[in-house]
Short mmCIF file of C-alpha atoms in Angstrom, two decimals:
data_model
loop_
_atom_site.label_atom_id
_atom_site.label_comp_id
_atom_site.label_asym_id
_atom_site.label_seq_id
_atom_site.Cartn_x
_atom_site.Cartn_y
_atom_site.Cartn_z
CA MET A 332 199.94 -24.44 101.97
CA ASP A 333 199.45 -28.00 99.55
CA LEU A 334 201.76 -30.38 100.56
CA PRO A 335 203.11 -30.89 97.03
CA PHE A 336 204.39 -27.53 97.04
CA VAL A 337 205.95 -27.92 100.57
CA VAL A 338 207.86 -31.16 99.67
CA ALA A 339 209.22 -29.94 96.37
CA THR A 340 210.27 -26.84 97.77
CA LEU A 341 212.19 -28.58 100.51
CA THR A 342 213.57 -30.45 98.44
CA ARG A 343 214.84 -28.15 95.95
CA ARG A 344 216.64 -26.48 99.13
CA GLY A 345 218.04 -29.48 100.45
CA LEU A 346 216.39 -30.11 103.59
CA LEU A 347 214.93 -33.61 102.40
CA THR A 348 218.51 -35.34 102.09
CA PRO A 349 218.58 -38.71 103.41
CA GLY A 350 220.60 -38.59 106.38
CA SER A 351 221.13 -41.15 109.75
CA PRO A 352 217.91 -42.51 110.46
CA ILE A 353 218.89 -42.10 114.41
CA ARG A 354 219.59 -38.28 113.85
CA VAL A 355 216.43 -37.72 111.33
CA ALA A 356 214.30 -39.18 114.11
CA SER A 357 216.01 -37.05 116.82
CA GLN A 358 215.29 -34.25 114.34
CA LEU A 359 211.64 -34.99 113.92
CA ASN A 360 210.92 -35.71 117.28
CA ALA A 361 212.10 -32.17 118.30
CA LEU A 362 209.93 -30.46 115.93
CA ARG A 363 207.38 -32.16 117.38
CA THR A 364 207.94 -32.21 121.06
CA TRP A 365 209.10 -27.94 121.06
CA GLY A 366 207.26 -26.86 117.69
CA TRP A 367 208.48 -24.04 115.46
CA SER A 368 209.62 -21.71 118.29
CA LEU A 369 213.16 -20.76 118.03
CA ALA A 370 214.09 -23.15 120.79
CA GLY A 371 212.59 -26.12 118.71
CA GLU A 372 214.64 -24.68 115.11
CA LEU A 373 217.77 -24.78 117.15
CA ARG A 374 216.75 -28.20 118.91
CA GLN A 375 215.94 -29.68 115.68
CA ALA A 376 219.52 -28.35 114.06
CA ALA A 377 221.47 -29.89 116.88
CA ALA A 378 219.52 -32.99 116.31
CA ARG A 379 220.51 -33.48 112.53
CA ASP A 380 223.84 -31.98 112.49
CA PRO A 381 225.73 -31.50 116.03
CA GLY A 382 228.91 -30.78 115.25
CA ARG A 383 228.25 -28.17 112.39
CA THR A 384 229.64 -24.89 113.16
CA ALA A 385 226.19 -22.72 113.82
CA VAL A 386 227.48 -19.04 114.78
CA ILE A 387 230.59 -17.68 113.98
CA ASP A 388 231.04 -13.97 115.71
CA GLU A 389 233.78 -11.22 114.72
CA ASN A 390 236.20 -11.88 117.71
CA GLY A 391 236.75 -15.64 116.67
CA VAL A 392 234.07 -17.53 118.78
CA GLU A 393 233.18 -20.37 116.77
CA LEU A 394 230.07 -22.80 118.39
CA THR A 395 228.91 -25.98 116.80
CA TYR A 396 224.72 -26.54 117.14
CA HIS A 397 225.13 -29.02 120.21
CA ASP A 398 227.58 -26.15 122.03
CA LEU A 399 225.09 -23.37 120.98
CA LEU A 400 221.96 -25.48 122.40
CA ASP A 401 223.83 -26.67 125.34
CA ARG A 402 224.69 -22.56 126.06
CA ALA A 403 221.28 -21.95 125.91
CA GLU A 404 219.89 -24.49 127.90
CA ARG A 405 222.40 -23.51 130.26
CA MET A 406 221.32 -20.21 130.58
CA ALA A 407 217.51 -21.25 130.63
CA ARG A 408 218.24 -23.21 133.72
CA SER A 409 220.18 -20.74 135.60
CA MET A 410 217.73 -18.18 134.91
CA ARG A 411 214.66 -20.20 136.00
CA ALA A 412 216.81 -21.34 139.14
CA GLY A 413 218.94 -18.33 140.03
CA LEU A 414 216.75 -15.23 139.17
CA GLY A 415 213.28 -17.09 139.49
CA VAL A 416 212.34 -16.15 135.72
CA GLN A 417 209.17 -17.93 134.72
CA THR A 418 206.79 -18.83 132.21
CA GLY A 419 204.78 -16.21 131.28
CA ASP A 420 207.32 -13.13 132.17
CA ARG A 421 208.99 -10.75 129.81
CA ILE A 422 212.90 -10.28 129.60
CA GLY A 423 214.66 -7.74 127.59
CA VAL A 424 217.21 -8.20 125.10
CA LEU A 425 219.71 -5.01 124.51
CA CYS A 426 222.33 -6.88 122.80
CA ARG A 427 224.13 -6.26 118.90
CA ASN A 428 224.61 -9.04 117.24
CA HIS A 429 226.74 -11.87 118.90
CA HIS A 430 226.20 -15.65 119.94
CA GLY A 431 224.95 -14.10 123.17
CA LEU A 432 221.64 -12.35 121.94
CA ILE A 433 220.88 -15.58 120.12
CA GLU A 434 221.54 -17.93 123.23
CA THR A 435 219.62 -15.33 125.47
CA ILE A 436 216.43 -15.61 123.02
CA VAL A 437 216.70 -19.21 122.50
CA ALA A 438 216.91 -19.38 126.31
CA ALA A 439 213.34 -17.23 127.34
CA THR A 440 211.58 -19.61 124.68
CA LEU A 441 212.89 -23.20 126.58
CA LEU A 442 211.50 -21.28 129.22
CA GLY A 443 207.94 -19.74 127.82
CA VAL A 444 209.37 -16.29 128.50
CA ASP A 445 207.99 -13.74 126.18
CA ALA A 446 211.42 -11.69 124.69
CA VAL A 447 211.49 -8.20 123.85
CA LEU A 448 213.82 -7.47 121.30
CA VAL A 449 215.07 -4.04 122.19
CA ASN A 450 216.25 -1.32 119.44
CA THR A 451 219.92 -0.67 120.44
CA GLY A 452 219.17 2.66 118.96
CA LEU A 453 216.76 4.06 121.52
CA SER A 454 217.56 6.60 124.15
CA ALA A 455 217.56 6.26 128.00
CA ALA A 456 214.17 7.60 128.17
CA GLN A 457 212.86 5.37 125.65
CA LEU A 458 214.61 2.41 127.16
CA GLY A 459 212.95 3.47 130.37
CA THR A 460 209.01 3.72 129.04
CA VAL A 461 209.68 0.32 127.07
CA ALA A 462 210.70 -1.20 130.37
CA GLU A 463 207.81 0.20 132.19
CA GLU A 464 205.15 -0.79 129.27
CA GLN A 465 206.77 -4.09 128.57
CA ARG A 466 206.48 -4.99 132.60
CA LEU A 467 210.22 -6.54 132.20
CA ARG A 468 210.86 -8.68 134.56
CA LEU A 469 214.76 -8.92 133.54
CA LEU A 470 217.49 -6.71 131.11
CA VAL A 471 220.03 -8.56 129.41
CA HIS A 472 222.49 -6.20 128.13
CA ASP A 473 225.92 -5.60 126.36
CA ASP A 474 228.19 -3.91 128.34
CA GLU A 475 228.18 -0.74 126.01
CA PHE A 476 224.89 -0.36 126.90
CA ALA A 477 225.74 0.18 130.67
CA ASP A 478 225.86 3.77 131.25
CA ARG A 479 222.18 3.80 129.26
CA VAL A 480 220.47 1.61 131.88
CA LEU A 481 221.60 2.94 134.96
CA GLY A 482 218.40 4.95 135.65
CA LEU A 483 216.30 2.08 135.38
CA PRO A 484 214.16 0.95 138.15
CA ALA A 485 215.92 -0.95 141.13
CA GLU A 486 213.86 -3.66 140.91
CA LEU A 487 214.64 -4.52 137.35
CA HIS A 488 217.50 -7.28 137.09
CA ARG A 489 220.06 -6.40 134.98
CA LEU A 490 222.70 -8.67 133.14
CA ASP A 491 226.06 -7.35 131.88
CA GLU A 492 227.98 -9.35 129.65
CA ARG A 493 230.15 -11.20 132.25
CA ALA A 494 227.17 -11.97 134.47
CA ARG A 495 225.61 -13.70 131.58
CA GLU A 496 228.61 -15.74 131.00
CA GLU A 497 228.58 -16.30 134.82
CA LEU A 498 224.95 -17.94 134.04
CA VAL A 499 225.86 -20.08 131.47
CA ALA A 500 229.05 -21.18 133.22
CA GLY A 501 227.57 -21.72 136.30
CA ALA A 502 224.31 -23.66 135.83
CA LEU A 503 222.74 -26.43 137.58
CA PRO A 504 222.08 -29.73 136.14
CA GLY A 505 218.07 -30.46 135.71
CA ASP A 506 215.60 -31.35 132.71
CA LEU A 507 213.92 -28.48 130.71
CA HIS A 508 210.13 -29.66 129.12
CA PRO A 509 207.95 -27.70 127.17
CA PRO A 510 206.51 -24.86 128.85
CA GLU A 511 202.67 -24.57 129.17
CA ARG A 512 202.60 -21.80 126.55
CA ASP A 513 205.14 -20.98 123.92
CA GLY A 514 207.30 -17.29 124.58
CA ARG A 515 206.40 -14.86 122.28
CA ILE A 516 209.18 -12.67 120.76
CA ILE A 517 208.01 -8.98 121.03
CA VAL A 518 209.56 -6.97 118.39
CA LEU A 519 209.50 -3.31 118.94
CA THR A 520 208.35 -0.84 115.65
CA SER A 521 210.91 1.07 114.48
CA GLY A 522 209.78 4.67 116.01
CA THR A 523 211.09 6.53 113.56
CA THR A 524 208.09 9.14 114.70
CA GLY A 525 208.05 8.35 118.80
CA THR A 526 208.30 5.79 121.24
CA PRO A 527 208.39 2.26 119.81
CA LYS A 528 205.34 -0.47 120.27
CA GLY A 529 205.67 -3.68 121.10
CA ALA A 530 204.35 -6.35 118.48
CA ARG A 531 203.99 -10.04 119.44
CA ARG A 532 205.07 -11.86 116.65
CA PRO A 533 203.33 -15.55 115.86
CA THR A 534 205.12 -18.75 116.78
CA PRO A 535 205.30 -20.86 112.89
CA SER A 536 202.70 -23.65 112.79
CA GLY A 537 204.81 -25.53 110.57
CA PHE A 538 207.13 -25.35 107.01
CA GLY A 539 205.09 -22.83 105.87
CA PRO A 540 206.26 -19.38 106.32
CA LEU A 541 209.75 -20.91 105.80
CA VAL A 542 208.87 -22.00 102.24
CA SER A 543 207.37 -19.07 101.13
CA ILE A 544 210.41 -17.42 101.70
CA ILE A 545 213.21 -19.99 100.21
CA ASP A 546 210.63 -20.68 97.29
CA ARG A 547 211.65 -17.16 96.42
CA ILE A 548 214.95 -16.39 97.68
CA PRO A 549 217.17 -19.32 96.86
CA LEU A 550 218.46 -20.00 100.20
CA HIS A 551 219.69 -24.01 100.68
CA ALA A 552 220.34 -26.04 103.71
CA ARG A 553 223.86 -25.77 105.33
CA ASP A 554 224.43 -22.54 103.53
CA ARG A 555 227.14 -19.91 105.17
CA VAL A 556 225.31 -16.54 105.87
CA MET A 557 225.94 -14.18 106.90
CA ILE A 558 223.53 -11.62 109.06
CA ALA A 559 224.15 -8.02 109.01
CA ALA A 560 220.91 -6.69 109.54
CA PRO A 561 220.25 -6.22 113.18
CA ILE A 562 218.56 -8.79 115.00
CA PHE A 563 216.22 -7.22 117.02
CA HIS A 564 214.76 -5.71 114.17
CA THR A 565 211.95 -8.07 112.06
CA TRP A 566 214.36 -8.88 109.39
CA GLY A 567 217.22 -9.67 110.92
CA PHE A 568 215.09 -11.85 113.46
CA ALA A 569 213.77 -13.90 110.29
CA ALA A 570 217.01 -14.23 108.69
CA LEU A 571 218.00 -15.94 112.19
CA GLN A 572 214.65 -17.93 111.79
CA VAL A 573 215.42 -19.19 108.51
CA CYS A 574 219.16 -20.00 109.36
CA LEU A 575 218.16 -21.79 111.89
CA ALA A 576 215.81 -23.93 109.97
CA LEU A 577 218.36 -24.68 107.16
CA ARG A 578 220.95 -25.55 109.52
CA ALA A 579 223.05 -22.62 108.53
CA THR A 580 226.20 -21.15 109.99
CA ILE A 581 225.59 -17.83 110.86
CA VAL A 582 228.15 -15.03 110.80
CA LEU A 583 227.80 -12.33 112.82
CA HIS A 584 229.23 -8.77 113.51
CA ARG A 585 228.07 -6.24 115.93
CA ARG A 586 228.17 -3.33 114.27
CA PHE A 587 228.18 -2.99 110.20
CA ASP A 588 231.45 -1.92 108.63
CA PRO A 589 231.37 -2.37 105.03
CA ALA A 590 234.95 -2.98 104.50
CA ALA A 591 235.08 -5.51 107.49
CA THR A 592 231.79 -7.27 105.97
CA LEU A 593 233.36 -7.81 102.79
CA ALA A 594 236.65 -9.46 103.96
CA ALA A 595 234.32 -11.65 106.25
CA LEU A 596 231.85 -12.51 103.48
CA THR A 597 234.93 -13.89 101.73
CA ALA A 598 237.38 -15.49 104.85
CA ASN A 599 234.18 -17.52 106.00
CA ARG A 600 232.83 -18.13 102.09
CA CYS A 601 229.66 -16.79 102.78
CA ASP A 602 226.80 -17.79 100.27
CA ALA A 603 223.98 -15.47 101.67
CA LEU A 604 224.40 -11.92 103.23
CA PHE A 605 221.15 -10.41 104.95
CA ALA A 606 221.14 -6.48 105.14
CA VAL A 607 219.10 -4.00 105.22
CA PRO A 608 219.05 -1.26 102.01
CA VAL A 609 221.98 1.22 103.69
CA MET A 610 224.01 -1.28 103.90
CA VAL A 611 224.13 -2.39 100.47
CA GLN A 612 224.85 1.46 99.92
CA ARG A 613 227.51 1.43 101.92
CA LEU A 614 228.93 -1.53 100.21
CA MET A 615 229.26 0.20 97.09
CA GLU A 616 231.28 3.24 98.29
CA VAL A 617 234.09 1.13 99.21
CA PRO A 618 236.53 -1.27 96.73
CA PRO A 619 235.55 -4.26 96.03
CA PRO A 620 237.94 -6.74 97.13
CA ASP A 621 239.56 -9.51 94.85
CA PRO A 622 238.27 -11.92 94.22
CA ARG A 623 234.77 -10.70 95.07
CA PRO A 624 232.47 -12.85 97.60
CA SER A 625 230.90 -15.52 95.94
CA LEU A 626 227.42 -14.77 96.94
CA THR A 627 224.30 -16.35 95.59
CA VAL A 628 222.12 -14.15 97.74
CA VAL A 629 221.73 -10.68 98.83
CA ALA A 630 218.39 -10.60 100.65
CA VAL A 631 217.39 -6.93 101.52
CA SER A 632 214.51 -5.32 103.40
CA GLY A 633 214.13 -3.07 106.29
CA SER A 634 213.16 0.03 104.04
CA ALA A 635 212.80 1.07 100.43
CA LEU A 636 215.73 0.42 98.02
CA PRO A 637 217.05 4.17 96.55
CA GLY A 638 216.46 4.61 93.14
CA GLY A 639 218.86 3.11 91.04
CA LEU A 640 220.79 1.35 93.84
CA ALA A 641 219.69 -2.31 92.55
CA PRO A 642 221.38 -2.19 88.94
CA LYS A 643 224.25 -0.66 90.38
CA PHE A 644 224.52 -3.46 93.00
CA MET A 645 224.20 -6.06 90.41
CA ASP A 646 226.21 -4.85 87.84
CA ALA A 647 229.53 -5.17 90.42
CA TYR A 648 228.07 -8.09 92.84
CA GLY A 649 226.08 -10.59 90.36
CA ASP A 650 222.41 -10.77 89.51
CA VAL A 651 222.06 -11.86 93.34
CA LEU A 652 220.16 -9.24 95.12
CA TYR A 653 216.46 -9.88 96.14
CA ASN A 654 214.09 -7.37 97.85
CA LEU A 655 211.81 -8.10 100.62
CA TYR A 656 208.75 -5.38 101.56
CA GLY A 657 207.05 -6.12 104.36
CA SER A 658 206.82 -4.79 108.12
CA THR A 659 206.44 -5.42 111.64
CA GLU A 660 202.95 -6.13 111.32
CA VAL A 661 203.00 -8.69 108.01
CA SER A 662 206.10 -9.92 108.12
CA TRP A 663 206.25 -10.20 104.48
CA ALA A 664 203.99 -8.66 101.65
CA SER A 665 206.40 -9.35 98.68
CA ILE A 666 209.55 -10.44 97.11
CA ALA A 667 211.61 -8.68 94.33
CA GLY A 668 214.36 -11.10 92.51
CA PRO A 669 217.34 -10.05 90.30
CA GLN A 670 214.94 -9.94 86.88
CA ASP A 671 212.66 -8.19 88.75
CA LEU A 672 215.15 -5.35 89.52
CA ARG A 673 216.52 -5.14 86.47
CA GLN A 674 213.01 -4.59 84.97
CA ALA A 675 212.14 -2.21 87.91
CA PRO A 676 214.59 -1.27 89.93
CA THR A 677 212.50 0.33 92.62
CA THR A 678 209.71 -2.54 92.72
CA ALA A 679 208.77 -4.63 95.81
CA GLY A 680 207.90 -7.60 93.48
CA ARG A 681 205.37 -10.18 93.65
CA PRO A 682 203.83 -11.60 96.84
CA PRO A 683 205.44 -14.89 97.82
CA HIS A 684 203.29 -18.36 98.14
CA GLY A 685 200.42 -18.26 100.57
CA THR A 686 200.03 -14.76 100.46
CA ARG A 687 197.31 -12.44 99.92
CA LEU A 688 197.92 -8.53 98.48
CA GLU A 689 195.63 -6.66 97.62
CA LEU A 690 195.31 -2.50 96.93
CA LEU A 691 191.97 -1.12 98.14
CA ASP A 692 190.45 2.23 98.50
CA ASP A 693 189.55 4.13 101.60
CA ASP A 694 185.94 2.02 101.02
CA GLY A 695 187.37 -1.25 100.84
CA ARG A 696 187.58 -1.62 97.16
CA PRO A 697 190.06 -2.85 94.81
CA VAL A 698 191.73 -0.22 92.79
CA PRO A 699 192.64 -0.87 89.19
CA ASP A 700 196.12 -1.33 88.09
CA GLY A 701 198.07 2.11 87.85
CA ARG A 702 196.10 3.59 90.98
CA VAL A 703 197.26 4.49 94.10
CA GLY A 704 195.74 2.34 96.95
CA ARG A 705 196.28 1.29 100.74
CA ILE A 706 198.10 -1.85 100.80
CA PHE A 707 196.84 -4.67 102.57
CA VAL A 708 198.33 -8.40 103.12
CA GLY A 709 197.22 -11.75 104.41
CA ASN A 710 199.66 -14.83 105.23
CA GLU A 711 200.01 -16.88 108.06
CA MET A 712 202.67 -14.46 110.06
CA LEU A 713 200.54 -11.65 110.67
CA PHE A 714 201.53 -10.20 114.08
CA GLU A 715 198.77 -10.82 117.38
CA GLY A 716 198.79 -6.99 117.64
CA TYR A 717 200.42 -4.96 120.07
CA THR A 718 201.13 -5.39 123.44
CA SER A 719 199.43 -2.64 124.27
CA GLY A 720 196.08 -4.13 123.18
CA ALA A 721 195.90 -1.93 120.14
CA SER A 722 195.68 -3.63 116.36
CA ARG A 723 195.78 -2.92 112.93
CA GLU A 724 192.73 -2.33 110.52
CA THR A 725 191.84 -5.47 108.64
CA ARG A 726 189.40 -6.17 105.71
CA ASP A 727 188.24 -10.12 104.68
CA GLY A 728 191.26 -11.17 106.91
CA LEU A 729 193.71 -8.93 105.42
CA LEU A 730 195.35 -6.68 107.22
CA ASP A 731 196.41 -2.71 106.81
CA THR A 732 200.37 -2.12 106.32
CA GLY A 733 199.61 1.63 106.56
CA ASP A 734 201.44 1.88 103.03
CA LEU A 735 200.39 3.44 100.04
CA GLY A 736 201.14 1.42 96.56
CA ARG A 737 200.23 0.07 92.94
CA LEU A 738 200.25 -2.65 91.01
CA ASN A 739 201.69 -2.30 87.24
CA ALA A 740 200.08 -4.36 83.93
CA ASP A 741 202.84 -7.07 85.14
CA GLY A 742 201.45 -7.64 88.51
CA LEU A 743 204.69 -6.22 89.78
CA LEU A 744 204.02 -3.95 93.35
CA PHE A 745 205.51 -0.45 93.72
CA VAL A 746 205.41 1.28 97.26
CA ASP A 747 205.00 5.02 97.17
CA GLY A 748 205.40 5.37 101.04
CA ARG A 749 203.55 5.29 104.20
CA ALA A 750 199.89 6.79 104.12
CA ASP A 751 200.70 9.56 106.98
CA ASP A 752 203.88 10.87 104.67
CA MET A 753 201.92 11.64 101.74
CA ILE A 754 201.33 15.63 101.64
CA VAL A 755 198.63 17.72 100.09
CA SER A 756 200.16 20.42 98.35
CA GLY A 757 197.87 23.12 96.82
CA GLY A 758 195.13 20.32 96.53
CA GLU A 759 197.62 17.86 95.23
CA ASN A 760 198.37 14.43 96.40
CA VAL A 761 202.52 14.64 96.32
CA PHE A 762 204.52 11.50 97.65
CA PRO A 763 207.78 12.41 98.79
CA SER A 764 209.17 8.89 97.82
CA GLU A 765 208.63 9.25 94.22
CA VAL A 766 211.34 12.71 94.45
CA GLU A 767 213.82 10.94 96.58
CA ASP A 768 214.35 8.12 93.86
CA LEU A 769 214.41 10.60 91.25
CA LEU A 770 216.74 12.52 93.01
CA ALA A 771 218.67 9.34 94.40
CA GLN A 772 220.03 8.63 90.57
CA LEU A 773 221.64 12.55 90.36
CA PRO A 774 225.32 11.17 90.49
CA GLN A 775 226.43 13.79 93.14
CA VAL A 776 224.04 12.81 95.65
CA ARG A 777 224.94 10.00 98.18
CA GLU A 778 222.00 9.88 99.80
CA VAL A 779 218.61 11.82 99.90
CA ALA A 780 215.08 12.44 101.97
CA VAL A 781 211.89 14.46 100.87
CA ILE A 782 209.78 15.26 103.84
CA GLY A 783 206.58 17.23 103.75
CA VAL A 784 206.76 20.64 105.99
CA PRO A 785 204.39 23.03 106.49
CA ASP A 786 203.13 25.83 104.26
CA PRO A 787 201.36 28.76 104.58
CA GLU A 788 200.29 29.07 101.33
CA TYR A 789 200.13 25.70 99.94
CA GLY A 790 199.07 23.94 103.09
CA GLN A 791 202.22 21.76 102.88
CA ARG A 792 205.66 22.02 100.44
CA LEU A 793 208.26 19.41 100.28
CA SER A 794 211.64 19.76 101.46
CA ALA A 795 214.53 17.67 99.96
CA PHE A 796 217.68 16.87 102.26
CA LEU A 797 220.59 16.10 99.95
CA ALA A 798 224.00 14.60 101.60
CA LEU A 799 226.09 14.88 98.54
CA HIS A 800 229.25 12.50 97.94
CA PRO A 801 232.72 14.32 99.01
CA GLY A 802 233.76 16.68 96.95
CA GLU A 803 230.71 17.35 95.41
CA THR A 804 228.14 20.11 94.45
CA LEU A 805 224.93 20.54 93.23
CA ASP A 806 223.03 24.05 93.03
CA PRO A 807 219.88 24.25 94.44
CA GLU A 808 217.91 25.52 91.66
CA ALA A 809 219.40 22.61 89.75
CA VAL A 810 218.03 20.30 91.44
CA ARG A 811 214.53 21.86 91.57
CA GLU A 812 214.86 21.96 87.61
CA TYR A 813 216.05 18.88 87.54
CA VAL A 814 212.81 17.29 89.06
CA ARG A 815 210.57 20.02 87.40
CA HIS A 816 212.30 18.22 84.16
CA TYR A 817 210.54 14.81 85.03
CA LEU A 818 208.04 15.24 87.64
CA ALA A 819 204.59 17.65 87.88
CA ARG A 820 205.34 21.01 89.21
CA PHE A 821 203.63 20.30 92.60
CA SER A 822 206.89 17.43 93.26
CA VAL A 823 209.15 20.16 92.89
CA PRO A 824 211.07 20.76 96.58
CA ARG A 825 210.75 24.57 97.45
CA ASP A 826 213.46 23.67 100.29
CA VAL A 827 216.80 21.87 99.12
CA ILE A 828 218.97 21.64 102.28
CA TYR A 829 222.32 20.16 102.22
CA VAL A 830 223.64 17.49 105.09
CA LYS A 831 226.62 15.72 105.99
CA TYR A 832 224.76 12.83 106.32
CA LEU A 833 220.92 11.91 107.15
CA PRO A 834 220.05 10.50 110.50
CA ARG A 835 218.99 7.18 110.65
CA ASN A 836 217.91 4.54 113.13
CA ALA A 837 219.56 0.96 113.40
CA THR A 838 217.96 -0.38 110.60
CA GLY A 839 218.58 2.08 108.29
CA LYS A 840 215.39 4.04 107.94
CA VAL A 841 215.44 8.11 107.83
CA LEU A 842 214.26 9.64 111.08
CA ALA A 843 211.97 12.04 109.66
CA ARG A 844 211.50 13.64 112.83
CA GLU A 845 214.99 15.02 113.46
CA LEU A 846 215.13 16.29 109.96
CA ARG A 847 211.65 18.43 110.86
CA ARG A 848 214.34 19.96 113.52
CA TYR A 849 215.55 22.33 110.75
CA TYR A 850 212.42 23.90 110.90
CA GLY A 851 212.73 24.63 114.79
#
């Protein structure tokens, strides 16, 4: 990434403003010594703004950057001295969004320990599989998951919230030095189709990844930011990285509630919100507060934006919505800003600076605009492979996302869905997401999912699952006729099934395997 662009972006976002020479020197030394790991990012923030509020929990806990770093260092020393955790070990972190989660991840990186961010939605059986496959030395968990961890092997040490606080309070004095190896953050894939895989996240090598994001999403130094997206997910963790780099004040709630979120945004004078699309959808279902939060950024990622949601949200809260398309494996691929979403509400936008995106056919050749192709992405934050040793297909330095998409004449990307979601019905290729976007525009529909199911005559057929707004009704044949009016006949769902709600994981993705249980 060219230096003039980096300097211009950092200046525009307030990161190169003058400060105390001693603090600036200490900040730069922290980055030189500890690099761009989470530990390095927290150290630089504490060096430059030690008295600034770093995190605000919903229960009233407020910690400055100095205090947050002190607590993380205490936990690191106690894990090393009291629990024998060493560089190269792996620990699991089964926590919702609160300051203890941040402290634990930072403590791991201070020691050169890999932190496995465990999805809070995993079953006890899935958790046991993850603990075994990831060879966890220690599991730090919230109290609410005490029953879920009971069946784990006895040799796996477990820390609940009280035990974690005791480690922090009882830490012995001592120095922490940069470890021989960087501790990796291991994010689990969403696991919508089975047991999640561990994906090793790289440590940033400099300002490049931060600049790529804040160039397109106008976040600024010392913003006040609510992270509603779960931090165990790639998007929530990316939000944490960005916030620490910006020396932002981070507002956290353990669970998402739309009314409580809106109240917190106002009470804490938040400038920005990081969320997943279903959260934005839920915000539209409650009366907006008066006055409305003075947000400049609502950044979403993790799943597709439902059709029609973007303009409705921006009509209510202003042109502040930014949609990032990416994955655990490629980090980011493209970003759509408010102008893009006004023009095309379902677009994934354009690649940010420093990112290559190509749509290729099965033979690796670029497809023309308007044609569907496999989405390949290249940037400096591609994952380092799965912990199992598996990886993804690469072509000319670009990684396969596993998604299919197309570019329009203006260069906007549209994602048609996972390559394995596409079905062949009667010899025709059908993308369920196209039908979902259409049905989501019906005023009676609260949420919708469309999947492919086996069919003895056509090979596969579409099945639409609709959750309606309270008090609404919709005739199945009217649904089919609506689709028939706008799309080809093979896109018409043969089955229309009404449900109270769609099964989703913690990041808002619909669990297709749960829907398929309707068919036995």
